[in-house]
């Protein structure tokens, strides 16, 4: 069984500053995928970034980067240069092999960006 | 359509009644997923459809829950004899193939059982 832990229920960040969202996971699988999603108040889940367990380099997508530390089983999301539109709920998730469509989610972290 | 469409957006029902939630995936997407999000929680996998293959129903919480996908397009999630613990947001997603990086989510149906 897989478990995702997000210990920060809510965070405030000043506009233009960077913020790090913590995510740790527990799995006995050697191959897995890690995801971050954003859920604005409108409700839809928006894919942000993906990291494969065998990827040697940390994933980056624009202002999003994933700090992947496999030995520590952590996959923290870094949002650089925060914008007001980044205010949302952020979820860390993972998939096991071979059913890579079956996402397991953490409880989420609410980010509020202040002007 | 332009995105994944779910209806209704909100549904209030009395305990014991049956409800049907509808999902219209993006045209051409062969994979369709249902998830449930309880208040303040992450998403919980319910069911997965891929083309003409048998669906993966392993996430359905009880036999009161069922889902079908007609003609490889529209999907309906049915909850029979609703209970208060069924209150949640039900999210549908679709993708061209089984890939969460390419999955697009709808805005969900908020179900409240009173």
XYZ file of N, CA and C in Angstrom:
687
model
N 0.849 -1.198 0.000
C 0.000 0.000 0.000
C 0.883 1.246 0.000
N 0.363 2.287 -0.596
C 1.105 3.536 -0.670
C 0.451 4.572 0.214
N 1.292 5.438 0.777
C 0.764 6.502 1.612
C 1.493 7.795 1.296
N 0.731 8.862 1.149
C 1.279 10.187 0.887
C 0.986 11.077 2.089
N 1.983 11.789 2.564
C 1.811 12.662 3.719
C 2.181 14.096 3.364
N 1.233 14.976 3.582
C 1.486 16.415 3.435
C 1.190 17.035 4.796
N 2.220 17.512 5.468
C 2.096 17.927 6.864
C 1.674 19.380 7.034
N 1.680 20.137 5.963
C 1.346 21.563 6.066
C -0.091 21.779 5.600
N -1.020 21.977 6.495
C -2.400 22.177 6.052
C -2.600 23.506 5.344
N -1.854 24.542 5.765
C -2.020 25.851 5.144
C -0.749 26.663 5.233
N -0.511 27.465 4.180
C 0.678 28.307 4.163
C 0.340 29.654 3.562
N 1.031 30.691 4.062
C 0.925 32.019 3.478
C 2.280 32.370 2.876
N 2.227 33.002 1.722
C 3.474 33.415 1.069
C 3.271 34.800 0.463
N 4.310 35.586 0.522
C 4.259 36.924 -0.060
C 4.444 36.825 -1.569
N 3.706 37.643 -2.272
C 3.849 37.690 -3.734
C 5.320 37.882 -4.113
N 5.729 37.162 -5.145
C 7.076 37.193 -5.724
C 8.091 36.377 -4.927
N 7.707 35.846 -3.796
C 8.615 34.993 -3.048
C 8.412 33.531 -3.456
N 9.369 32.697 -3.069
C 9.272 31.272 -3.340
C 8.636 30.571 -2.140
N 7.991 29.442 -2.423
C 7.379 28.647 -1.355
C 7.648 27.171 -1.626
N 7.902 26.425 -0.570
C 8.153 24.989 -0.679
C 7.044 24.230 0.036
N 6.436 23.314 -0.694
C 5.376 22.472 -0.140
C 5.936 21.077 0.077
N 5.771 20.576 1.296
C 6.372 19.296 1.646
C 5.480 18.118 1.261
N 6.146 17.051 0.853
C 5.446 15.801 0.548
C 6.383 14.649 0.844
N 5.945 13.740 1.680
C 6.685 12.503 1.880
C 5.773 11.339 1.525
N 6.390 10.238 1.153
C 5.593 9.101 0.718
C 6.185 7.814 1.253
N 5.362 6.813 1.257
C 5.802 5.510 1.743
C 5.349 4.470 0.740
N 6.295 3.721 0.220
C 5.981 2.665 -0.719
C 7.083 1.629 -0.695
N 6.715 0.401 -1.014
C 7.702 -0.665 -1.127
C 8.056 -0.925 -2.596
N 7.358 -0.200 -3.490
C 7.640 -0.366 -4.911
C 8.946 0.331 -5.275
N 9.642 -0.231 -6.270
C 10.874 0.382 -6.744
C 10.599 1.387 -7.845
N 9.516 1.135 -8.565
C 9.155 2.011 -9.676
C 7.816 2.662 -9.372
N 7.791 3.958 -9.444
C 6.549 4.675 -9.154
C 6.642 6.059 -9.769
N 5.517 6.743 -9.798
C 5.469 8.097 -10.321
C 4.940 9.044 -9.261
N 5.474 10.242 -9.250
C 5.070 11.264 -8.295
C 4.513 12.467 -9.040
N 3.433 13.004 -8.542
C 2.726 14.094 -9.209
C 2.401 15.203 -8.218
N 2.282 16.395 -8.740
C 1.692 17.507 -8.010
C 0.555 18.075 -8.838
N -0.563 18.334 -8.132
C -1.734 18.938 -8.754
C -2.118 20.190 -7.994
N -2.729 21.113 -8.724
C -3.256 22.345 -8.143
C -4.775 22.306 -8.255
N -5.448 22.672 -7.176
C -6.906 22.726 -7.209
C -7.367 24.113 -6.784
N -7.682 24.977 -7.742
C -8.201 26.301 -7.383
C -9.616 26.181 -6.832
N -10.153 27.302 -6.421
C -11.488 27.296 -5.807
C -12.570 26.815 -6.768
N -12.292 26.860 -8.063
C -13.269 26.378 -9.049
C -13.424 24.865 -9.024
N -12.477 24.165 -8.439
C -12.656 22.741 -8.183
C -11.891 21.774 -9.068
N -11.530 22.169 -10.284
C -10.863 21.191 -11.126
C -9.426 20.965 -10.678
N -8.911 19.794 -10.945
C -7.530 19.443 -10.626
C -6.655 19.730 -11.843
N -5.602 20.473 -11.625
C -4.716 20.860 -12.714
C -3.355 20.229 -12.482
N -2.914 19.435 -13.452
C -1.603 18.796 -13.349
C -0.504 19.846 -13.428
N 0.486 19.744 -12.533
C 1.594 20.693 -12.515
C 2.904 20.071 -12.968
N 3.265 18.930 -12.367
C 4.602 18.408 -12.587
C 4.646 16.937 -12.230
N 5.541 16.217 -12.902
C 5.682 14.771 -12.718
C 7.156 14.403 -12.533
N 7.383 13.433 -11.644
C 8.736 12.895 -11.426
C 8.656 11.382 -11.396
N 9.405 10.729 -12.258
C 9.502 9.292 -12.209
C 10.549 8.870 -11.194
N 10.334 7.716 -10.576
C 11.235 7.303 -9.503
C 12.647 7.020 -9.999
N 12.785 6.740 -11.290
C 14.115 6.474 -11.834
C 14.726 7.685 -12.527
N 13.987 8.791 -12.519
C 14.541 10.004 -13.137
C 15.664 10.539 -12.251
N 16.804 10.796 -12.841
C 17.952 11.247 -12.050
C 17.925 12.744 -11.786
N 17.292 13.460 -12.692
C 17.229 14.904 -12.516
C 15.872 15.312 -11.945
N 15.879 16.351 -11.136
C 14.626 16.876 -10.616
C 13.814 17.498 -11.747
N 12.509 17.246 -11.713
C 11.630 17.786 -12.749
C 11.417 19.285 -12.552
N 11.316 19.979 -13.656
C 10.982 21.407 -13.615
C 9.959 21.704 -14.704
N 9.034 22.608 -14.391
C 8.029 23.060 -15.347
C 7.770 24.531 -15.061
N 8.437 25.381 -15.802
C 8.241 26.816 -15.595
C 8.642 27.221 -14.183
N 7.693 27.779 -13.429
C 7.996 28.225 -12.063
C 7.908 27.088 -11.037
N 7.570 25.896 -11.501
C 7.446 24.758 -10.599
C 8.674 23.855 -10.727
N 9.178 23.420 -9.606
C 10.233 22.425 -9.608
C 9.954 21.437 -8.483
N 10.395 20.229 -8.705
C 10.165 19.161 -7.737
C 11.501 18.768 -7.140
N 11.629 18.901 -5.844
C 12.856 18.524 -5.141
C 12.704 17.068 -4.688
N 13.241 16.167 -5.507
C 13.054 14.728 -5.304
C 14.249 14.166 -4.550
N 13.997 13.624 -3.367
C 15.043 12.974 -2.578
C 14.572 11.552 -2.305
N 15.029 10.648 -3.162
C 14.515 9.287 -3.149
C 14.817 8.572 -1.846
N 16.019 8.741 -1.330
C 16.401 8.044 -0.102
C 15.538 8.498 1.079
N 15.148 9.750 1.056
C 14.297 10.281 2.121
C 12.815 10.101 1.814
N 12.527 9.612 0.622
C 11.138 9.453 0.162
C 10.384 10.769 0.297
N 10.980 11.795 -0.259
C 10.306 13.083 -0.249
C 10.272 13.660 -1.664
N 9.244 14.432 -1.936
C 9.025 15.014 -3.266
C 8.415 16.395 -3.074
N 9.204 17.316 -2.602
C 8.694 18.649 -2.286
C 8.518 19.490 -3.543
N 7.470 20.275 -3.565
C 7.204 21.181 -4.682
C 7.694 22.575 -4.311
N 8.445 23.173 -5.221
C 8.891 24.549 -5.040
C 8.215 25.419 -6.091
N 7.539 26.438 -5.636
C 6.939 27.419 -6.543
C 7.757 28.700 -6.405
N 8.365 29.113 -7.483
C 9.186 30.328 -7.442
C 8.356 31.526 -7.875
N 8.756 32.705 -7.413
C 8.112 33.958 -7.819
C 6.590 33.849 -7.737
N 6.087 33.610 -6.547
C 4.652 33.365 -6.357
C 3.810 34.502 -6.917
N 2.673 34.108 -7.465
C 1.710 35.067 -8.014
C 0.382 34.895 -7.288
N -0.436 35.925 -7.325
C -1.729 35.855 -6.644
C -2.556 34.677 -7.158
N -2.418 34.370 -8.428
C -3.158 33.258 -9.020
C -2.686 31.892 -8.562
N -1.603 31.856 -7.806
C -1.128 30.574 -7.264
C -1.901 30.170 -6.018
N -2.715 31.048 -5.489
C -3.518 30.711 -4.312
C -4.469 29.567 -4.668
N -4.318 28.454 -3.981
C -5.077 27.242 -4.305
C -4.705 26.151 -3.309
N -5.329 25.011 -3.495
C -4.966 23.807 -2.759
C -4.005 23.013 -3.637
N -2.953 22.473 -3.038
C -1.966 21.709 -3.781
C -1.894 20.290 -3.225
N -1.955 19.335 -4.139
C -1.945 17.935 -3.755
C -0.737 17.219 -4.339
N -0.105 16.425 -3.497
C 0.930 15.503 -3.922
C 0.259 14.144 -4.147
N 0.691 13.432 -5.168
C 0.077 12.147 -5.480
C 1.120 11.202 -6.070
N 0.822 9.913 -6.021
C 1.722 8.952 -6.631
C 0.943 7.808 -7.239
N 1.595 7.121 -8.174
C 1.020 5.949 -8.797
C 1.970 4.784 -8.641
N 1.390 3.597 -8.444
C 2.203 2.396 -8.363
C 2.302 1.731 -9.727
N 3.291 0.924 -9.986
C 3.236 0.086 -11.172
C 2.394 -1.140 -10.853
N 1.830 -1.860 -11.766
C 1.745 -1.462 -13.182
C 0.518 -0.619 -13.491
N -0.374 -0.440 -12.474
C -1.612 0.327 -12.703
C -1.309 1.811 -12.562
N -0.651 2.380 -13.508
C -0.175 3.744 -13.330
C -1.252 4.796 -13.502
N -2.490 4.376 -13.602
C -3.567 5.346 -13.658
C -4.170 5.581 -12.283
N -3.830 4.748 -11.312
C -4.503 4.776 -10.026
C -3.741 5.694 -9.072
N -4.103 6.944 -9.026
C -3.416 7.914 -8.179
C -3.817 7.771 -6.713
N -2.816 7.876 -5.823
C -3.064 7.998 -4.381
C -2.660 9.407 -3.984
N -3.538 10.111 -3.291
C -3.332 11.526 -2.985
C -3.045 11.760 -1.506
N -2.272 12.833 -1.252
C -2.147 13.351 0.090
C -3.346 14.224 0.422
N -3.372 14.738 1.648
C -4.509 15.537 2.113
C -4.492 16.962 1.592
N -3.356 17.380 1.056
C -3.294 18.694 0.438
C -2.770 19.784 1.351
N -2.288 20.857 0.717
C -1.813 22.053 1.408
C -2.458 23.263 0.754
N -3.056 24.114 1.564
C -3.652 25.335 1.036
C -2.603 26.440 1.020
N -2.413 27.033 -0.127
C -1.468 28.145 -0.264
C -2.238 29.431 -0.519
N -1.937 30.434 0.267
C -2.523 31.761 0.061
C -1.397 32.740 -0.211
N -1.467 33.382 -1.357
C -0.443 34.351 -1.750
C -0.943 35.743 -1.396
N -0.145 36.464 -0.652
C -0.500 37.821 -0.220
C 0.181 38.861 -1.091
N -0.556 39.912 -1.427
C 0.015 40.998 -2.242
C 0.966 41.848 -1.420
N -16.311 18.444 -26.597
C -16.305 19.756 -25.972
C -14.901 20.202 -25.649
N -14.812 21.410 -25.089
C -13.524 21.988 -24.786
C -12.864 21.320 -23.597
N -13.655 20.800 -22.675
C -13.093 20.200 -21.488
C -13.996 19.095 -20.994
N -13.644 18.530 -19.824
C -14.477 17.506 -19.204
C -15.657 18.200 -18.524
N -16.837 17.732 -18.842
C -18.044 18.353 -18.310
C -18.744 17.395 -17.363
N -19.103 17.889 -16.187
C -19.803 17.071 -15.219
C -21.125 17.730 -14.855
N -22.127 16.877 -14.681
C -23.429 17.402 -14.281
C -24.115 16.428 -13.325
N -24.920 16.953 -12.395
C -25.043 18.378 -12.073
C -23.802 18.878 -11.346
N -23.684 20.171 -11.187
C -22.548 20.701 -10.446
C -22.780 20.549 -8.943
N -24.030 20.607 -8.556
C -24.404 20.412 -7.158
C -25.637 19.530 -7.095
N -25.660 18.636 -6.086
C -26.813 17.771 -5.921
C -27.049 17.563 -4.434
N -28.261 17.903 -3.998
C -28.665 17.632 -2.626
C -29.732 16.555 -2.680
N -29.540 15.501 -1.917
C -30.480 14.400 -1.951
C -30.761 13.917 -0.534
N -31.893 13.271 -0.403
C -32.254 12.732 0.903
C -31.613 11.362 1.087
N -31.254 11.075 2.291
C -30.692 9.766 2.625
C -31.634 8.674 2.142
N -31.044 7.676 1.493
C -31.820 6.560 0.997
C -32.210 6.654 -0.467
N -32.087 7.849 -1.042
C -32.416 8.024 -2.457
C -31.236 7.612 -3.335
N -31.536 7.313 -4.587
C -30.491 7.013 -5.569
C -30.124 8.296 -6.319
N -28.848 8.412 -6.698
C -28.409 9.559 -7.495
C -27.567 9.085 -8.667
N -27.608 9.865 -9.726
C -26.778 9.602 -10.905
C -25.955 10.841 -11.206
N -24.662 10.634 -11.370
C -23.739 11.717 -11.697
C -23.196 11.445 -13.099
N -23.123 12.494 -13.890
C -22.763 12.318 -15.295
C -21.417 12.969 -15.600
N -20.678 12.308 -16.486
C -19.391 12.853 -16.927
C -19.307 12.758 -18.440
N -19.052 13.898 -19.083
C -18.793 13.946 -20.522
C -17.303 14.192 -20.724
N -16.563 13.199 -21.165
C -15.108 13.390 -21.314
C -14.791 14.206 -22.550
N -13.543 14.545 -22.679
C -13.080 15.233 -23.877
C -13.173 14.267 -25.058
N -13.664 14.757 -26.163
C -13.855 13.917 -27.336
C -12.547 13.253 -27.752
N -12.618 11.942 -27.967
C -11.429 11.207 -28.398
C -10.628 10.599 -27.264
N -10.925 10.998 -26.044
C -10.210 10.423 -24.899
C -10.770 9.033 -24.600
N -9.863 8.057 -24.556
C -10.317 6.683 -24.340
C -10.322 6.297 -22.864
N -9.549 7.005 -22.066
C -9.474 6.689 -20.635
C -10.353 7.645 -19.842
N -11.078 7.106 -18.878
C -11.947 7.922 -18.037
C -11.832 7.434 -16.591
N -11.731 8.384 -15.675
C -11.509 8.084 -14.256
C -12.575 8.785 -13.410
N -12.967 8.119 -12.353
C -13.796 8.762 -11.325
C -13.016 8.764 -10.011
N -13.053 9.909 -9.343
C -12.446 10.057 -8.024
C -13.468 10.697 -7.092
N -13.263 10.485 -5.801
C -14.108 11.107 -4.792
C -13.223 11.927 -3.856
N -13.684 13.120 -3.540
C -12.940 13.995 -2.640
C -13.836 14.385 -1.472
N -13.553 13.831 -0.304
C -14.290 14.203 0.889
C -13.733 15.505 1.427
N -14.506 16.180 2.247
C -14.161 17.509 2.723
C -12.771 17.542 3.332
N -11.920 18.426 2.809
C -10.579 18.606 3.349
C -9.620 17.471 3.072
N -9.984 16.581 2.177
C -9.143 15.419 1.895
C -8.665 15.422 0.455
N -7.706 14.573 0.195
C -7.271 14.361 -1.175
C -8.263 13.479 -1.897
N -7.947 13.187 -3.138
C -8.854 12.402 -3.961
C -8.678 10.917 -3.712
N -9.791 10.208 -3.806
C -9.810 8.758 -3.620
C -10.257 8.116 -4.922
N -9.438 7.241 -5.463
C -9.758 6.562 -6.728
C -11.007 5.699 -6.569
N -11.893 5.790 -7.554
C -13.102 4.968 -7.546
C -13.091 3.920 -8.650
N -12.980 4.378 -9.907
C -13.114 3.461 -11.029
C -12.402 4.033 -12.239
N -11.986 3.132 -13.132
C -11.234 3.519 -14.322
C -11.762 2.745 -15.515
N -12.015 3.463 -16.600
C -12.423 2.867 -17.871
C -11.327 3.152 -18.913
N -11.030 2.136 -19.716
C -10.081 2.335 -20.818
C -10.624 1.590 -22.030
N -11.074 2.356 -23.003
C -11.569 1.766 -24.246
C -12.636 0.725 -23.986
N -12.469 -0.426 -24.618
C -13.423 -1.519 -24.483
C -13.013 -2.533 -23.421
N -11.948 -2.231 -22.692
C -11.491 -3.162 -21.667
C -12.423 -3.134 -20.460
N -12.388 -4.216 -19.703
C -13.185 -4.267 -18.477
C -12.699 -3.177 -17.528
N -13.607 -2.438 -16.913
C -13.188 -1.349 -16.020
C -12.539 -1.878 -14.748
N -11.685 -1.062 -14.187
C -11.094 -1.343 -12.880
C -12.000 -0.719 -11.830
N -12.743 -1.560 -11.132
C -13.722 -1.074 -10.152
C -13.200 -1.199 -8.723
N -11.914 -1.410 -8.580
C -11.374 -1.753 -7.273
C -11.526 -0.654 -6.228
N -11.768 0.575 -6.649
C -11.894 1.670 -5.695
C -13.311 1.948 -5.225
N -14.281 1.295 -5.799
C -15.669 1.543 -5.387
C -15.843 1.100 -3.940
N -16.355 1.972 -3.069
C -16.365 1.686 -1.634
C -17.391 0.655 -1.187
N -18.441 0.463 -1.950
C -19.442 -0.533 -1.579
C -20.247 -0.907 -2.811
N -21.083 -1.924 -2.667
C -21.891 -2.362 -3.819
C -23.036 -1.396 -4.110
N -23.163 -0.338 -3.329
C -24.151 0.690 -3.650
C -23.654 1.590 -4.781
N -22.377 1.509 -5.061
C -21.760 2.334 -6.096
C -21.592 1.512 -7.369
N -21.937 2.097 -8.493
C -21.703 1.461 -9.773
C -21.456 2.549 -10.804
N -20.834 2.163 -11.899
C -20.577 3.128 -12.964
C -20.602 2.408 -14.287
N -21.006 3.131 -15.300
C -20.956 2.591 -16.646
C -20.500 3.669 -17.597
N -20.034 3.200 -18.731
C -19.595 4.129 -19.764
C -20.180 3.630 -21.073
N -21.073 4.400 -21.622
C -21.792 3.976 -22.812
C -21.088 4.478 -24.064
N -20.918 3.575 -25.007
C -20.348 3.955 -26.294
C -18.949 4.514 -26.201
N -18.264 4.191 -25.126
C -16.899 4.675 -24.961
C -16.800 6.157 -24.733
N -17.919 6.798 -24.377
C -17.884 8.248 -24.185
C -18.428 8.616 -22.810
N -19.688 8.975 -22.738
C -20.288 9.468 -21.505
C -20.280 8.384 -20.431
N -20.019 8.810 -19.207
C -20.043 7.885 -18.081
C -21.024 8.372 -17.032
N -21.649 7.410 -16.378
C -22.578 7.714 -15.293
C -22.151 6.948 -14.050
N -22.025 7.672 -12.966
C -21.745 7.069 -11.657
C -23.049 7.074 -10.881
N -23.473 5.896 -10.448
C -24.731 5.765 -9.719
C -24.459 5.355 -8.285
N -25.100 6.052 -7.379
C -25.024 5.691 -5.961
C -26.438 5.360 -5.507
N -26.626 4.144 -5.069
C -27.943 3.704 -4.605
C -28.047 3.860 -3.090
N -29.252 4.123 -2.652
C -29.534 4.203 -1.202
C -28.473 5.064 -0.509
N -28.382 6.309 -0.929
C -27.318 7.188 -0.449
C -27.301 7.301 1.069
N -26.087 7.434 1.590
C -25.843 7.620 3.013
C -25.145 8.962 3.216
N -25.171 9.475 4.423
C -24.555 10.767 4.688
C -23.057 10.741 4.413
N -22.412 9.598 4.637
C -20.968 9.517 4.373
C -20.631 9.554 2.885
N -21.662 9.485 2.041
C -21.418 9.604 0.594
C -21.241 11.070 0.182
N -21.549 11.979 1.082
C -21.397 13.410 0.777
C -19.940 13.719 0.462
N -19.711 14.267 -0.699
C -18.342 14.530 -1.172
C -18.436 15.214 -2.522
N -17.280 15.583 -3.051
C -17.199 16.038 -4.437
C -16.718 14.871 -5.281
N -17.437 14.585 -6.332
C -17.099 13.488 -7.229
C -16.506 14.092 -8.501
N -15.245 13.737 -8.747
C -14.506 14.305 -9.870
C -14.297 13.261 -10.952
N -14.447 13.682 -12.163
C -14.214 12.835 -13.325
C -13.028 13.401 -14.103
N -12.247 12.531 -14.692
C -11.123 12.963 -15.519
C -11.060 12.080 -16.755
N -10.477 12.607 -17.806
C -10.276 11.786 -18.999
C -8.912 12.072 -19.585
N -8.406 11.094 -20.332
C -7.132 11.271 -21.009
C -7.139 10.458 -22.285
N -6.235 10.813 -23.197
C -6.176 10.116 -24.471
C -5.787 8.663 -24.256
N -4.916 8.431 -23.305
C -4.547 7.077 -22.929
C -4.323 7.081 -21.427
N -3.892 5.955 -20.902
C -3.731 5.856 -19.449
C -2.505 6.637 -19.013
N -2.692 7.930 -18.814
C -1.574 8.771 -18.431
C -2.063 9.910 -17.572
N -1.689 9.931 -16.334
C -2.157 10.993 -15.451
C -1.547 12.339 -15.781
N -0.424 12.361 -16.478
C 0.151 13.653 -16.830
C -0.674 14.341 -17.903
N -1.476 13.561 -18.599
C -2.283 14.146 -19.657
C -3.765 14.115 -19.308
N -4.081 13.823 -18.065
C -5.476 13.734 -17.661
C -6.041 15.114 -17.375
N -7.238 15.349 -17.859
C -7.942 16.598 -17.628
C -9.145 16.316 -16.731
N -9.282 17.123 -15.700
C -10.352 16.923 -14.739
C -11.520 17.870 -14.996
N -12.716 17.396 -14.677
C -13.873 18.263 -14.636
C -13.914 19.018 -13.324
N -14.922 19.855 -13.181
C -15.029 20.673 -11.974
C -15.765 19.961 -10.852
N -16.253 18.762 -11.141
C -16.818 17.949 -10.088
C -18.295 18.169 -9.847
N -18.887 17.193 -9.185
C -20.262 17.285 -8.689
C -20.199 17.234 -7.175
N -20.718 18.278 -6.537
C -20.759 18.290 -5.077
C -22.050 17.628 -4.628
N -21.939 16.487 -3.991
C -23.098 15.732 -3.526
C -23.254 15.922 -2.017
N -24.445 16.317 -1.635
C -24.765 16.458 -0.217
C -25.961 15.567 0.096
N -25.773 14.670 1.041
C -26.849 13.770 1.454
C -27.365 14.247 2.808
N -28.647 14.565 2.845
C -29.220 15.118 4.088
C -30.211 14.121 4.723
